[in-house]
Coordinates of C-alpha atoms in Angstrom, one line a residue:
M1 CA -51.2 2.2 -74.7
E2 CA -51.2 6.0 -74.8
N3 CA -48.2 7.4 -72.9
K4 CA -48.9 9.8 -70.1
Q5 CA -45.4 10.3 -68.8
G6 CA -45.2 13.7 -70.4
S7 CA -43.1 15.6 -67.9
S8 CA -39.3 15.3 -68.0
N9 CA -37.2 13.6 -65.4
F10 CA -33.5 12.8 -65.0
I11 CA -33.9 9.2 -66.3
K12 CA -35.7 10.4 -69.4
N13 CA -33.0 13.1 -69.9
I14 CA -30.3 10.4 -69.8
V15 CA -32.2 8.3 -72.4
I16 CA -32.6 11.4 -74.7
E17 CA -28.9 12.2 -74.5
D18 CA -28.0 8.6 -75.2
L19 CA -30.2 8.5 -78.3
Q20 CA -28.9 11.9 -79.5
N21 CA -25.3 10.6 -79.2
D22 CA -26.2 7.4 -81.1
K23 CA -25.2 5.3 -78.1
Y24 CA -28.1 2.9 -78.6
D25 CA -30.2 2.2 -81.7
Q26 CA -33.3 1.2 -79.7
I27 CA -34.2 1.6 -76.0
I28 CA -34.7 -1.7 -74.2
T29 CA -35.8 -1.7 -70.5
R30 CA -36.8 -4.6 -68.3
F31 CA -38.8 -5.3 -65.2
P32 CA -36.8 -8.0 -63.3
P33 CA -38.7 -9.2 -60.2
E34 CA -37.4 -12.1 -58.1
P35 CA -40.3 -14.6 -57.8
N36 CA -40.1 -14.9 -54.0
G37 CA -43.3 -13.0 -53.2
Y38 CA -46.2 -10.9 -54.6
L39 CA -45.6 -7.5 -56.2
H40 CA -46.6 -4.4 -54.3
I41 CA -47.3 -0.7 -55.1
G42 CA -43.6 0.0 -55.1
H43 CA -43.1 -2.5 -57.9
A44 CA -46.0 -0.8 -59.7
K45 CA -43.9 2.3 -59.8
S46 CA -41.0 0.4 -61.4
I47 CA -43.4 -1.3 -63.9
V48 CA -44.9 1.9 -65.0
L49 CA -41.5 3.6 -65.3
N50 CA -39.9 0.9 -67.4
F51 CA -42.9 0.3 -69.7
E52 CA -43.9 3.9 -70.2
L53 CA -40.2 5.0 -70.8
A54 CA -39.8 2.3 -73.5
D55 CA -43.2 3.1 -75.1
E56 CA -42.4 6.8 -75.3
F57 CA -39.2 6.2 -77.2
K58 CA -40.6 3.3 -79.3
G59 CA -38.5 0.8 -77.5
K60 CA -39.1 -2.6 -75.8
T61 CA -39.6 -3.8 -72.3
N62 CA -38.9 -7.4 -71.1
L63 CA -40.4 -9.2 -68.2
R64 CA -37.6 -11.2 -66.6
F65 CA -37.7 -13.4 -63.5
D66 CA -34.5 -13.1 -61.5
D67 CA -34.8 -16.7 -60.3
T68 CA -31.3 -17.3 -59.0
N69 CA -32.3 -18.3 -55.5
P70 CA -34.3 -21.6 -55.5
L71 CA -34.6 -21.6 -51.7
K72 CA -37.2 -18.7 -51.8
E73 CA -38.8 -18.9 -55.2
D74 CA -41.9 -20.6 -56.4
Q75 CA -44.1 -21.0 -59.5
E76 CA -47.0 -19.4 -57.5
F77 CA -45.1 -16.1 -57.4
V78 CA -44.2 -16.3 -61.1
D79 CA -47.9 -16.7 -62.0
S80 CA -49.0 -13.9 -59.7
I81 CA -46.4 -11.5 -61.2
K82 CA -47.4 -12.1 -64.7
E83 CA -51.0 -11.6 -63.8
D84 CA -50.2 -8.3 -62.0
V85 CA -48.2 -6.8 -64.9
S86 CA -51.0 -7.7 -67.4
W87 CA -53.7 -6.4 -65.1
L88 CA -51.8 -3.0 -64.9
G89 CA -52.2 -2.9 -68.7
Y90 CA -48.8 -3.7 -70.0
E91 CA -47.6 -6.3 -72.5
W92 CA -44.0 -7.4 -72.3
D93 CA -41.9 -7.8 -75.5
G94 CA -39.9 -10.7 -74.1
L95 CA -40.6 -13.1 -71.2
F96 CA -37.3 -14.4 -69.8
F97 CA -35.9 -16.2 -66.8
A98 CA -32.4 -15.7 -65.3
S99 CA -32.3 -19.5 -65.1
D100 CA -32.5 -19.6 -68.9
Y101 CA -28.9 -18.2 -68.9
F102 CA -27.3 -20.5 -66.3
E103 CA -25.1 -22.2 -68.8
E104 CA -24.0 -18.8 -70.3
M105 CA -23.3 -17.4 -66.8
Y106 CA -21.3 -20.5 -65.9
N107 CA -19.2 -20.0 -69.0
R108 CA -18.6 -16.3 -68.2
A109 CA -17.5 -17.4 -64.7
V110 CA -15.0 -19.8 -66.3
L111 CA -13.7 -16.9 -68.4
L112 CA -13.1 -14.9 -65.2
I113 CA -11.2 -17.8 -63.7
K114 CA -9.0 -18.1 -66.8
K115 CA -8.3 -14.4 -66.7
G116 CA -7.2 -14.7 -63.0
K117 CA -10.3 -12.6 -62.0
A118 CA -12.1 -15.2 -59.9
Y119 CA -11.1 -18.0 -57.5
V120 CA -12.7 -20.8 -55.5
D121 CA -12.7 -20.0 -51.8
D122 CA -13.1 -22.5 -48.9
L123 CA -13.9 -19.9 -46.2
S124 CA -17.2 -20.1 -44.6
A125 CA -19.8 -17.4 -44.9
E126 CA -19.0 -16.1 -41.4
E127 CA -15.3 -16.1 -42.2
I128 CA -15.8 -14.2 -45.4
R129 CA -17.8 -11.6 -43.5
S130 CA -15.1 -11.2 -40.9
Y131 CA -12.4 -10.9 -43.6
R132 CA -14.3 -8.2 -45.4
G133 CA -13.3 -5.4 -43.1
T134 CA -15.4 -2.3 -42.3
L135 CA -16.1 1.1 -43.8
T136 CA -13.0 2.4 -42.1
Q137 CA -10.8 -0.7 -42.2
P138 CA -9.6 -2.6 -45.3
G139 CA -10.4 -6.3 -45.7
K140 CA -8.1 -9.2 -45.4
E141 CA -7.3 -11.5 -48.3
S142 CA -8.5 -15.1 -48.2
P143 CA -5.7 -17.8 -47.8
F144 CA -7.2 -19.4 -50.9
R145 CA -7.1 -16.2 -53.0
N146 CA -4.0 -17.2 -54.9
R147 CA -4.9 -20.7 -56.1
S148 CA -3.8 -21.4 -59.6
V149 CA -6.1 -21.0 -62.6
E150 CA -5.9 -24.8 -63.1
E151 CA -6.9 -25.6 -59.6
N152 CA -9.8 -23.0 -59.6
L153 CA -11.1 -24.5 -62.9
D154 CA -11.0 -28.0 -61.5
L155 CA -12.7 -27.0 -58.2
F156 CA -15.4 -24.9 -60.0
E157 CA -16.2 -27.8 -62.3
R158 CA -16.4 -30.2 -59.3
M159 CA -18.7 -27.7 -57.6
R160 CA -21.0 -27.9 -60.6
K161 CA -20.9 -31.7 -60.5
G162 CA -22.1 -31.7 -56.9
E163 CA -19.0 -33.0 -55.2
F164 CA -19.2 -30.5 -52.4
K165 CA -21.8 -29.7 -49.7
D166 CA -23.8 -26.5 -49.3
G167 CA -21.5 -23.8 -48.0
E168 CA -18.3 -25.8 -48.4
K169 CA -17.0 -23.7 -51.3
V170 CA -17.9 -20.5 -53.2
L171 CA -16.6 -18.8 -56.3
R172 CA -15.4 -15.2 -55.6
A173 CA -14.4 -12.3 -57.8
K174 CA -10.8 -11.2 -57.4
I175 CA -11.0 -7.4 -57.3
D176 CA -9.6 -5.4 -54.3
M177 CA -9.9 -6.3 -50.6
S178 CA -8.8 -2.7 -49.7
S179 CA -11.4 -1.0 -51.9
P180 CA -13.3 1.8 -50.1
N181 CA -16.4 0.2 -51.7
I182 CA -17.1 -3.0 -49.7
N183 CA -19.0 -4.4 -52.6
L184 CA -15.7 -4.7 -54.5
R185 CA -13.9 -6.7 -51.8
D186 CA -13.9 -10.0 -53.6
P187 CA -17.7 -10.5 -53.7
V188 CA -19.1 -14.0 -54.0
L189 CA -20.2 -14.9 -57.5
Y190 CA -21.5 -18.5 -57.0
R191 CA -22.7 -20.6 -54.0
I192 CA -23.6 -24.2 -53.7
A193 CA -27.3 -25.0 -53.0
H194 CA -28.5 -28.6 -53.4
T195 CA -32.1 -27.8 -53.9
T196 CA -34.7 -28.2 -56.7
H197 CA -35.2 -25.1 -58.9
H198 CA -38.8 -24.2 -60.0
N199 CA -37.5 -23.9 -63.6
T200 CA -34.4 -26.1 -64.0
G201 CA -35.3 -28.8 -61.6
D202 CA -32.2 -30.6 -60.3
Q203 CA -30.0 -29.7 -63.3
W204 CA -27.9 -27.3 -61.2
C205 CA -26.5 -27.3 -57.7
I206 CA -24.6 -24.1 -58.0
Y207 CA -26.3 -20.8 -58.4
P208 CA -25.0 -17.3 -59.4
M209 CA -25.4 -14.4 -56.9
Y210 CA -27.6 -11.5 -57.8
D211 CA -24.7 -9.0 -58.4
F212 CA -23.1 -11.4 -60.9
A213 CA -26.3 -12.6 -62.6
H214 CA -28.1 -9.3 -63.0
P215 CA -25.6 -7.4 -65.2
L216 CA -25.2 -10.6 -67.4
E217 CA -28.9 -10.9 -67.8
D218 CA -29.2 -7.3 -68.9
A219 CA -26.3 -7.7 -71.3
I220 CA -27.6 -11.0 -72.8
E221 CA -31.0 -9.4 -73.5
G222 CA -29.5 -6.2 -74.9
V223 CA -31.0 -4.0 -72.2
T224 CA -29.8 -0.5 -72.7
H225 CA -31.0 1.2 -69.4
S226 CA -31.1 -1.0 -66.3
I227 CA -33.3 1.1 -63.9
C228 CA -33.2 0.1 -60.3
T229 CA -33.6 1.6 -56.8
L230 CA -31.1 3.7 -54.9
E231 CA -29.9 0.8 -52.6
F232 CA -28.0 -0.5 -55.7
E233 CA -26.1 2.6 -56.3
D234 CA -23.1 1.3 -54.4
H235 CA -23.3 -1.9 -56.4
R236 CA -23.0 -0.1 -59.8
P237 CA -19.1 -0.3 -59.9
L238 CA -19.5 -4.1 -59.5
Y239 CA -22.2 -4.1 -62.1
N240 CA -19.8 -2.4 -64.5
W241 CA -16.9 -4.6 -63.5
V242 CA -18.9 -7.8 -64.4
I243 CA -19.9 -6.3 -67.8
E244 CA -16.3 -5.4 -68.6
E245 CA -14.5 -8.4 -67.3
C246 CA -17.0 -10.9 -68.7
E247 CA -16.5 -9.2 -72.1
T248 CA -20.1 -8.9 -73.0
E249 CA -21.0 -7.5 -76.4
S250 CA -23.8 -5.4 -75.0
K251 CA -23.0 -2.6 -72.5
P252 CA -26.1 -1.8 -70.5
K253 CA -26.2 1.3 -68.2
Q254 CA -27.5 1.1 -64.6
I255 CA -29.5 4.1 -63.4
E256 CA -30.8 4.4 -59.8
F257 CA -33.9 6.2 -58.6
A258 CA -35.6 6.6 -55.2
R259 CA -38.0 3.8 -54.3
L260 CA -41.7 4.5 -53.4
N261 CA -42.4 4.9 -49.7
L262 CA -46.0 5.3 -48.5
T263 CA -47.2 6.4 -45.1
N264 CA -48.7 3.7 -42.9
T265 CA -47.3 1.0 -45.1
V266 CA -44.5 -1.6 -45.1
M267 CA -42.9 -2.5 -48.5
S268 CA -40.4 -5.1 -47.4
K269 CA -41.2 -8.5 -48.9
R270 CA -39.8 -10.1 -45.8
K271 CA -42.2 -8.2 -43.6
L272 CA -45.1 -8.7 -45.9
K273 CA -44.4 -12.5 -45.9
Q274 CA -44.3 -12.3 -42.1
L275 CA -47.8 -10.8 -42.1
V276 CA -49.0 -13.6 -44.2
D277 CA -47.2 -16.4 -42.4
E278 CA -48.3 -15.2 -38.9
K279 CA -51.9 -14.7 -40.2
V280 CA -52.1 -11.1 -39.4
V281 CA -53.8 -10.8 -42.8
D282 CA -55.7 -13.5 -44.7
G283 CA -53.2 -13.8 -47.6
W284 CA -51.0 -11.8 -50.0
D285 CA -54.2 -10.4 -51.5
D286 CA -55.6 -9.1 -48.2
P287 CA -57.1 -5.6 -49.0
R288 CA -55.0 -4.1 -46.2
M289 CA -51.8 -5.2 -48.0
P290 CA -49.9 -2.9 -50.4
T291 CA -49.6 -5.7 -52.9
I292 CA -51.1 -5.2 -56.3
S293 CA -53.3 -8.3 -55.7
G294 CA -54.4 -6.7 -52.4
L295 CA -55.2 -3.4 -54.1
R296 CA -57.0 -5.2 -56.9
R297 CA -59.1 -7.2 -54.4
K298 CA -59.9 -4.0 -52.4
G299 CA -61.2 -2.5 -55.6
Y300 CA -58.4 -0.3 -57.1
T301 CA -58.3 0.0 -60.8
P302 CA -55.2 -0.3 -63.0
E303 CA -55.9 3.2 -64.3
A304 CA -55.8 4.7 -60.8
I305 CA -52.5 3.0 -60.0
R306 CA -50.9 4.0 -63.3
N307 CA -52.0 7.6 -62.9
F308 CA -50.7 7.7 -59.3
C309 CA -47.3 6.3 -60.4
L310 CA -47.1 8.8 -63.3
E311 CA -48.0 11.7 -61.0
I312 CA -45.4 10.9 -58.3
G313 CA -42.7 10.6 -61.0
V314 CA -39.1 9.6 -60.3
A315 CA -36.4 11.4 -58.3
R316 CA -33.0 10.7 -56.8
S317 CA -34.0 11.8 -53.2
F318 CA -35.8 9.8 -50.6
S319 CA -39.3 10.8 -49.8
V320 CA -42.5 9.5 -48.3
V321 CA -45.8 9.8 -50.2
D322 CA -49.0 10.3 -48.3
E323 CA -51.3 7.2 -48.9
Q324 CA -54.2 9.7 -49.3
M325 CA -52.6 10.6 -52.7
L326 CA -53.2 7.1 -53.9
E327 CA -56.8 7.3 -52.6
H328 CA -57.3 10.5 -54.5
F329 CA -56.6 8.8 -57.8
I330 CA -59.1 6.0 -57.2
R331 CA -61.8 8.5 -56.4
E332 CA -61.0 10.4 -59.5
D333 CA -61.2 7.2 -61.6
L334 CA -64.4 5.9 -60.2
K335 CA -66.5 9.1 -59.8
L336 CA -67.8 8.8 -63.4
K337 CA -67.7 5.0 -63.6
A338 CA -69.3 3.7 -60.5
L339 CA -73.0 3.2 -60.1
R340 CA -74.5 5.3 -57.3
T341 CA -76.6 3.2 -55.0
M342 CA -77.7 2.9 -51.4
G343 CA -76.5 0.5 -48.8
V344 CA -77.2 0.4 -45.1
I345 CA -74.3 -0.9 -43.1
R346 CA -75.6 -0.5 -39.5
P347 CA -79.3 -1.1 -40.0
L348 CA -82.2 0.4 -38.0
K349 CA -85.7 -0.6 -38.9
V350 CA -88.2 2.1 -39.7
V351 CA -92.0 1.4 -40.0
I352 CA -94.0 4.1 -41.9
T353 CA -97.3 3.7 -40.1
N354 CA -99.4 5.6 -42.6
Y355 CA -98.1 3.8 -45.7
P356 CA -100.4 1.0 -47.1
E357 CA -99.3 -2.3 -45.6
D358 CA -99.3 -4.4 -48.8
Q359 CA -98.2 -1.6 -51.2
V360 CA -94.8 -1.6 -53.0
E361 CA -94.0 1.3 -55.4
M362 CA -91.1 1.8 -57.7
L363 CA -89.1 5.0 -57.5
D364 CA -86.8 6.5 -60.1
A365 CA -83.2 7.0 -59.3
E366 CA -80.2 8.2 -61.4
N367 CA -77.4 5.7 -61.6
N368 CA -74.8 8.5 -61.5
P369 CA -75.8 12.2 -61.5
E370 CA -72.3 13.1 -62.7
N371 CA -72.6 10.8 -65.7
P372 CA -76.1 10.9 -67.3
D373 CA -75.1 8.2 -69.8
M374 CA -75.3 5.6 -67.0
G375 CA -79.1 6.1 -67.0
H376 CA -81.7 5.4 -64.3
R377 CA -82.9 2.5 -62.2
Q378 CA -86.1 1.7 -60.3
I379 CA -86.0 1.0 -56.6
P380 CA -88.8 -0.4 -54.4
F381 CA -90.4 1.6 -51.5
S382 CA -92.8 0.2 -49.0
R383 CA -94.0 0.5 -45.4
E384 CA -90.8 -0.9 -43.8
I385 CA -87.3 0.3 -44.6
Y386 CA -83.9 0.3 -43.0
I387 CA -81.9 3.4 -42.3
E388 CA -78.5 3.9 -40.7
Q389 CA -78.3 3.8 -36.9
D390 CA -76.2 6.9 -37.1
D391 CA -79.0 8.7 -38.8
F392 CA -81.2 8.6 -35.7
M393 CA -80.7 10.0 -32.2
E394 CA -83.3 10.1 -29.4
E395 CA -81.6 13.1 -27.8
P396 CA -79.7 14.9 -30.5
P397 CA -77.1 17.6 -29.9
K398 CA -77.6 21.1 -31.4
G399 CA -77.0 21.1 -35.1
Y400 CA -78.1 17.5 -35.7
F401 CA -80.4 17.6 -38.7
R402 CA -81.1 13.9 -39.2
L403 CA -83.9 11.9 -37.7
F404 CA -85.1 12.3 -34.1
P405 CA -88.4 12.4 -32.3
G406 CA -90.6 15.1 -33.8
N407 CA -88.2 15.9 -36.6
E408 CA -88.7 15.5 -40.4
V409 CA -86.1 14.5 -43.0
R410 CA -86.0 13.6 -46.7
L411 CA -85.5 10.0 -47.7
K412 CA -83.1 10.0 -50.7
H413 CA -85.2 9.5 -54.0
A414 CA -88.4 9.1 -51.9
Y415 CA -90.5 11.2 -49.4
F416 CA -90.3 13.3 -46.2
I417 CA -90.8 11.2 -43.1
K418 CA -91.3 12.3 -39.5
C419 CA -90.4 10.3 -36.4
N420 CA -93.3 9.8 -34.0
E421 CA -92.4 6.8 -31.8
V422 CA -89.4 4.8 -30.6
I423 CA -89.8 1.1 -29.8
K424 CA -87.3 -0.5 -27.3
D425 CA -86.7 -3.9 -25.8
D426 CA -86.6 -4.7 -22.0
Q427 CA -83.0 -3.6 -21.9
G428 CA -83.7 -0.2 -23.4
Q429 CA -82.2 -1.0 -26.8
I430 CA -84.0 0.5 -29.8
L431 CA -85.7 -2.1 -31.9
E432 CA -87.4 0.1 -34.4
I433 CA -88.7 3.6 -34.9
R434 CA -92.1 4.5 -36.2
C435 CA -92.7 7.4 -38.6
T436 CA -95.3 8.9 -40.9
Y437 CA -94.7 10.0 -44.5
D438 CA -96.1 12.9 -46.5
P439 CA -97.2 11.6 -49.9
E440 CA -97.1 15.1 -51.3
T441 CA -93.3 15.3 -51.0
K442 CA -92.3 12.6 -53.4
S443 CA -88.9 13.2 -54.9
G444 CA -89.2 14.7 -58.4
S445 CA -92.8 15.9 -57.9
G446 CA -91.8 19.5 -57.6
F447 CA -93.0 19.9 -54.0
T448 CA -92.1 23.3 -52.6
G449 CA -94.4 23.5 -49.6
R450 CA -91.6 23.3 -47.0
K451 CA -88.0 22.4 -46.7
V452 CA -86.1 20.0 -44.5
K453 CA -82.4 20.2 -43.6
G454 CA -81.5 16.5 -43.6
T455 CA -81.5 13.9 -46.3
I456 CA -80.8 10.3 -45.4
H457 CA -80.4 7.1 -47.3
W458 CA -82.4 3.9 -46.8
V459 CA -83.1 0.4 -48.2
E460 CA -86.6 -1.1 -48.6
A461 CA -86.8 -4.0 -46.1
K462 CA -88.9 -6.6 -47.9
H463 CA -86.7 -6.8 -51.0
A464 CA -83.3 -5.8 -49.4
I465 CA -80.4 -8.1 -50.1
P466 CA -78.3 -9.0 -47.0
A467 CA -74.6 -8.1 -47.4
E468 CA -71.4 -8.0 -45.5
F469 CA -69.4 -4.8 -45.4
R470 CA -65.7 -4.8 -44.7
L471 CA -64.3 -1.4 -43.7
Y472 CA -60.5 -0.9 -43.7
E473 CA -58.2 1.4 -41.9
P474 CA -54.4 1.5 -42.4
L475 CA -52.7 -1.7 -41.2
I476 CA -49.7 0.1 -39.8
Q477 CA -49.8 2.9 -37.2
D478 CA -47.1 5.4 -37.9
D479 CA -47.6 7.1 -34.6
K480 CA -46.5 4.2 -32.4
Q481 CA -42.7 4.9 -32.6
E482 CA -41.4 3.4 -29.4
E483 CA -37.9 2.3 -28.8
G484 CA -37.5 -1.5 -29.1
N485 CA -40.7 -2.0 -31.1
T486 CA -40.8 -4.2 -34.1
F487 CA -43.0 -3.4 -37.0
L488 CA -45.6 -5.9 -35.7
D489 CA -45.9 -3.7 -32.6
H490 CA -47.3 -1.0 -35.0
I491 CA -50.2 -3.2 -36.3
N492 CA -53.5 -1.4 -36.0
P493 CA -55.9 -3.7 -34.1
N494 CA -58.8 -1.8 -35.7
S495 CA -57.7 -2.2 -39.3
L496 CA -60.7 -4.2 -40.3
E497 CA -64.3 -3.8 -39.2
V498 CA -66.9 -6.3 -40.5
L499 CA -70.6 -5.2 -40.5
E500 CA -73.8 -6.9 -41.6
G501 CA -76.3 -4.8 -43.5
F502 CA -78.4 -4.5 -46.6
V503 CA -78.2 -3.2 -50.2
E504 CA -80.8 -2.4 -52.8
S505 CA -82.6 -5.3 -54.5
N506 CA -81.1 -4.4 -57.9
M507 CA -77.7 -5.5 -56.5
S508 CA -78.7 -9.2 -56.9
D509 CA -76.7 -9.4 -60.1
A510 CA -73.5 -7.9 -58.7
K511 CA -70.4 -9.8 -59.6
A512 CA -66.9 -10.1 -58.1
Q513 CA -64.9 -6.9 -58.7
D514 CA -68.0 -4.8 -59.6
K515 CA -67.6 -1.3 -58.1
F516 CA -70.3 0.9 -56.6
Q517 CA -70.6 4.2 -54.7
F518 CA -72.8 3.8 -51.7
F519 CA -74.5 7.1 -50.9
R520 CA -72.5 8.8 -48.1
H521 CA -70.3 5.7 -47.3
G522 CA -67.8 5.7 -50.1
Y523 CA -66.7 3.5 -53.0
F524 CA -67.0 -0.3 -52.6
N525 CA -65.9 -3.4 -54.5
V526 CA -67.5 -6.8 -54.5
D527 CA -65.0 -9.0 -52.8
P528 CA -63.8 -11.9 -55.1
K529 CA -62.6 -14.1 -52.2
Y530 CA -65.6 -14.3 -49.9
T531 CA -68.6 -13.4 -52.1
T532 CA -70.8 -16.4 -52.8
A533 CA -74.0 -17.1 -54.6
E534 CA -75.7 -16.8 -51.2
K535 CA -73.9 -13.7 -49.8
L536 CA -72.5 -10.5 -51.2
V537 CA -69.4 -9.2 -49.5
F538 CA -68.2 -5.6 -50.1
N539 CA -64.8 -4.1 -49.5
R540 CA -64.7 -0.4 -48.9
I541 CA -62.1 0.9 -51.4
V542 CA -62.1 4.5 -50.0
S543 CA -64.4 7.0 -48.3
L544 CA -66.1 9.7 -50.3
K545 CA -64.1 12.7 -49.0
S546 CA -60.6 13.4 -47.9
S547 CA -58.7 16.4 -46.6
F548 CA -55.9 15.6 -49.0
K549 CA -55.3 18.2 -51.8
M550 CA -53.2 17.6 -54.8
G551 CA -50.1 19.9 -54.8
K552 CA -50.1 20.3 -51.0

């Protein structure tokens, strides 16, 4: 893949310096998700960063599943992560699982015990927390901290054999209970969990903690630059301690950068899972979710997401990116790719009374005026059509140039029509409007007799294809900041609007994930979840225009 990460950043500068100083022969990065949920746009930033960085310096990138917590992990998440990384356009050089290294990790833990750097502790999780101290007060040593090497080796082996219950014992590093960095106050390295693992089955009942497993995984794979987000900065001394004390041959370097934060969006896997579990959304791939699968179902392209991630770059400082910036990149990507067509999402019937009743003519329309290579299509026109309800008003305000009694407008690709009559039901609701057309004003005929100020879109009624349109707004309202609220109190009750309308007859062959620009409505994607042979369902990806400007 052609690299687009041309501008420099502090991570790239570190890599350049390491290569110039011959610290590493080849750059190896990794993307190491835990398979306990679906990837989101924040993970996309990390994926793009790691793969593009390695590509630029002719290195390698591994996809590694950090599957050390079987209580939360599942094969479903493994499969979805692989699909998302591939869909974004990247090929990993190695596919690994942390669980592949369980035996190696166990042996490294035994080494720590033999060196007097680890011990088996009988304190409960609550007791360990209470012994740890605070940011201003040192911790207190466990009464089991000074067990002999022999006793610790015996107990750790018995932990592995399954002789103890969950929570009954842990293995802890022996570092410094008075360290100003709480992460170095004898962190837990192994805990007992009698549960089936998605990859190793029931082979193990003790599992390494992330802070112990992660540096060993990097070292075993020969990773040179272990890039992670800023919350792990305080864990770096422990990362380095594990590398040194476990005497690994490879010495990876951890580098931290600021995670991606988007307006009107939650990125926490726990919160996203809560949205799914409580059925606030219809799954991890709901188009309102910031998950890669949700963005894909909504209609985002991998090119748009990659370009967005490359544009925002990497930094050390916390910041929040306007979600409109992401929308900008999908507009840019689709404007030359998407077929321009017409869809009516809130239909109002129009009868053209002076058009022959049984006549249907085919009109020529460009598929994309900005991309002539996309050619032309033929669309039917007849006596009855549908227009948007918003394009007609009985009593319009000043400056309203669309259809109203006595006014004339142009139908896109067709003729001028003039409203003459409004038909209502007994309750006063408009059933249809009746118009006349001027056959001299056909689009493309060169007619110059008079001008009209309004152009509206339409769909011919007889051949129109019924369709469902799903219009999305942000799921989270950032302006509801009230004390005591949870993030669920910020849910936008109007985040989804479902409408029934019509599209042009040539849309009968539209397939899941096909993308279109509907005149005046925006860019839409054929929904892969709800579209059937009998019914088309369109997700609006993004509206046509935005107030967002790049570089603001």
